[in-house]
Amino acid sequence: GRLDATGWILGVDLGFASDPTGAVLIGRGAPDRTRLRVGLARKWEPQRTASFEERRSVEDARLADIAEIANYYDARCVIDQHLAPQVESRLRRLGVRVEALVLTAQSKTLVFAELRARIHAGTIELPDDADLLADLRGLRSQFRAGASGVVTPRTARGHSDLAVAACLACWGQRSAVHADSFAQYQWLGASTDADLYYGPALADGDRYRGFF
C-alpha cells in the first residue's frame, strides 16, 4: 500500500503502439528509509491504431492511467527521452511531477548498475511479480570497445519494459538523495564489468540468481 513506504517514484518506459508500456513504483521503506521497496509493477500491452485520432486516444488513456497511479501515491514520475517533451507536458497537466532522463549507452549502463548493486546488496525488496522478474533475468551485460554495457533484449514479452522502468525509478531514488548527475559519473563508462555489475553475495538465497 501507499503507506508502506515514503518518497515514491514511478519509473515509466513508454511503448504505446509498438512495445508494451511498463511502470514500476519504488519507495523508501522503514525503519531508516535506506531500503527500497517495489510497491507496484504494471504493464500495458501495445495497441495498434488505424488513425491519428485513435493513436492520440490510446496515448491519452495510457498517460491518464499513469497519472492516476502517480497521484494516488504522490509519486514523482521518471521517464526516458522517448517523446519526453509531449509526455512531460501532458503529465504535468494531470498534476504529476515528472522528469526525463536521457538514456545514452553510457548513462543506461549506470542506471542499470544502480539497480543491480541494490539487488545484490539486498537493499531493495522485489515483489513476486513474474513479468518483472523475467524482465530482470533477461538483461545481459556485454563488452564493447573495452567498456561494459547493458543489453535489453526484445522477446515475446516486449523490450525489457518493466526492467527499464524499475531502473529509472531506482535511479530516481538515488538522485533524490544524492543529487547525482550523469556528468559526475562519466568515468564509469570505462569501468570493468566486475566494477559495475558484481556486488556482495545475494542475500536472499537463489531467488535473484541470474539477474544481469
XYZ file of C-alpha atoms in Angstrom:
212
model
C 0.000 0.000 0.000
C 0.990 3.627 -0.312
C 1.726 3.895 3.427
C 4.262 1.039 3.317
C 6.966 3.439 2.134
C 7.618 7.120 1.561
C 9.065 9.211 -1.255
C 7.510 7.093 -4.006
C 8.979 7.368 -7.505
C 7.269 5.895 -10.564
C 9.602 4.796 -13.355
C 7.856 4.587 -16.734
C 9.023 3.047 -20.005
C 6.513 4.130 -22.639
C 5.705 1.986 -25.657
C 2.190 2.807 -26.935
C 1.827 1.138 -30.354
C 4.949 -0.960 -30.871
C 6.054 -2.098 -27.393
C 4.362 -2.583 -24.028
C 4.438 0.266 -21.536
C 5.960 -0.632 -18.189
C 5.597 1.225 -14.899
C 7.355 0.335 -11.634
C 6.815 2.173 -8.353
C 9.646 2.292 -5.812
C 9.611 3.902 -2.370
C 11.775 4.086 0.740
C 10.730 1.648 3.438
C 11.006 1.664 7.222
C 12.776 1.846 9.547
C 15.608 4.058 8.308
C 14.330 4.741 4.771
C 17.549 3.463 3.178
C 15.977 0.214 1.988
C 13.931 0.473 -1.207
C 10.633 -1.295 -1.782
C 8.833 -2.012 -5.064
C 5.195 -1.196 -4.418
C 3.755 -1.859 -7.853
C 4.719 -3.201 -11.284
C 2.260 -2.809 -14.144
C 2.403 -3.443 -17.867
C 0.090 -2.243 -20.643
C 0.164 -4.169 -23.912
C 0.678 -2.166 -27.135
C -2.402 -1.177 -29.091
C -2.318 -0.857 -32.860
C -4.285 2.066 -34.249
C -5.581 2.927 -37.700
C -5.743 6.714 -37.461
C -4.151 9.707 -35.796
C -7.243 10.186 -33.641
C -7.137 6.582 -32.419
C -3.437 6.883 -31.615
C -3.999 10.049 -29.594
C -6.857 8.377 -27.739
C -4.632 5.428 -26.786
C -1.790 7.705 -25.712
C -4.091 9.911 -23.629
C -5.656 6.893 -21.924
C -2.246 5.403 -21.123
C -0.922 8.644 -19.643
C -4.136 9.087 -17.671
C -3.581 5.634 -16.113
C 0.000 6.557 -15.245
C -1.103 9.872 -13.755
C -3.724 8.109 -11.649
C -1.065 5.849 -10.114
C 1.387 8.708 -9.577
C -1.209 10.950 -7.970
C -2.548 8.182 -5.705
C 0.943 7.542 -4.328
C 2.018 11.203 -4.531
C 4.885 9.899 -6.666
C 7.361 11.730 -8.831
C 7.470 10.211 -12.319
C 10.746 9.443 -14.133
C 10.674 8.763 -17.892
C 13.285 8.352 -20.604
C 13.693 10.634 -23.606
C 11.059 8.929 -25.814
C 8.528 11.686 -26.658
C 9.696 13.366 -23.453
C 8.507 16.968 -24.113
C 4.986 15.855 -25.041
C 4.766 13.308 -22.235
C 6.088 15.749 -19.634
C 3.605 18.392 -20.735
C 0.652 16.008 -20.602
C 1.552 14.516 -17.224
C 2.118 17.924 -15.675
C -1.339 18.985 -16.836
C -2.624 15.917 -14.992
C -0.903 17.080 -11.808
C 2.176 14.838 -11.936
C 5.731 15.879 -11.072
C 7.865 14.458 -13.862
C 11.456 14.459 -15.075
C 13.170 12.860 -18.063
C 16.496 11.009 -18.076
C 18.328 10.741 -21.381
C 19.477 7.128 -21.718
C 22.666 7.035 -23.748
C 24.752 3.863 -23.891
C 26.830 5.193 -21.002
C 24.055 6.528 -18.770
C 21.966 3.411 -19.411
C 24.812 1.300 -18.043
C 24.998 3.494 -14.941
C 21.249 3.349 -14.312
C 21.094 -0.426 -14.620
C 24.202 -0.851 -12.469
C 22.487 1.022 -9.637
C 19.600 -1.453 -9.559
C 21.848 -4.477 -9.832
C 24.022 -3.257 -6.973
C 20.939 -2.897 -4.767
C 19.647 -6.355 -5.693
C 22.972 -7.962 -4.839
C 23.371 -5.955 -1.640
C 19.846 -6.862 -0.532
C 18.772 -3.220 -0.166
C 15.694 -3.439 -2.391
C 12.583 -5.577 -1.898
C 11.184 -7.013 -5.123
C 7.650 -8.433 -5.336
C 6.970 -11.925 -6.617
C 5.869 -10.489 -9.968
C 6.552 -12.930 -12.804
C 6.803 -10.298 -15.549
C 9.159 -8.021 -13.619
C 11.430 -10.861 -12.508
C 11.524 -12.315 -16.033
C 12.494 -8.932 -17.498
C 15.282 -8.525 -14.937
C 16.601 -12.023 -15.545
C 16.632 -11.349 -19.283
C 19.059 -8.419 -19.013
C 22.623 -9.043 -20.127
C 25.929 -7.225 -19.887
C 28.405 -7.143 -22.743
C 31.835 -5.717 -23.506
C 32.321 -3.467 -26.496
C 35.350 -1.311 -27.249
C 36.780 -2.030 -23.813
C 33.692 -0.888 -21.902
C 30.776 -2.729 -20.353
C 27.210 -2.089 -21.458
C 23.696 -3.390 -20.872
C 21.585 -5.321 -23.378
C 17.794 -5.108 -23.078
C 16.664 -7.989 -25.304
C 13.439 -7.934 -27.288
C 11.314 -11.004 -26.568
C 7.683 -12.059 -26.877
C 7.071 -10.166 -23.606
C 8.388 -6.887 -25.009
C 11.641 -4.950 -24.810
C 12.525 -5.366 -21.116
C 9.960 -2.664 -20.384
C 9.444 -3.395 -16.681
C 13.185 -3.745 -16.120
C 13.792 -0.336 -17.708
C 11.002 1.209 -15.623
C 12.456 -0.299 -12.437
C 15.896 1.085 -13.229
C 14.510 4.563 -13.886
C 12.673 4.529 -10.546
C 15.702 3.177 -8.699
C 17.947 5.869 -10.146
C 15.317 8.447 -9.280
C 15.595 7.343 -5.652
C 19.372 7.728 -5.765
C 19.233 11.174 -7.343
C 16.604 12.286 -4.836
C 19.056 11.625 -2.004
C 22.428 12.373 -3.563
C 21.525 14.953 -6.212
C 23.626 12.922 -8.660
C 24.004 13.804 -12.298
C 25.284 11.614 -15.088
C 28.042 14.143 -15.738
C 29.618 13.252 -12.392
C 29.974 9.626 -13.448
C 31.433 9.770 -16.947
C 34.404 7.698 -15.791
C 32.090 4.742 -15.217
C 31.902 4.166 -18.949
C 35.417 2.734 -18.812
C 34.883 0.633 -15.709
C 35.165 -3.110 -15.824
C 32.176 -5.413 -15.881
C 33.025 -6.544 -12.348
C 33.134 -2.960 -11.067
C 29.715 -2.157 -12.478
C 27.744 -5.315 -12.023
C 29.033 -7.563 -9.297
C 28.476 -6.750 -5.662
C 28.212 -8.783 -2.444
C 26.759 -12.285 -2.411
C 22.986 -12.360 -2.847
C 21.212 -12.038 0.472
C 18.031 -13.909 -0.464
C 19.264 -17.355 -1.427
C 18.894 -18.134 -5.104
C 15.768 -16.066 -5.656
C 17.617 -13.386 -7.597
C 20.187 -15.672 -9.197
C 20.789 -14.864 -12.850
C 19.894 -11.165 -12.687
C 22.033 -9.411 -15.327
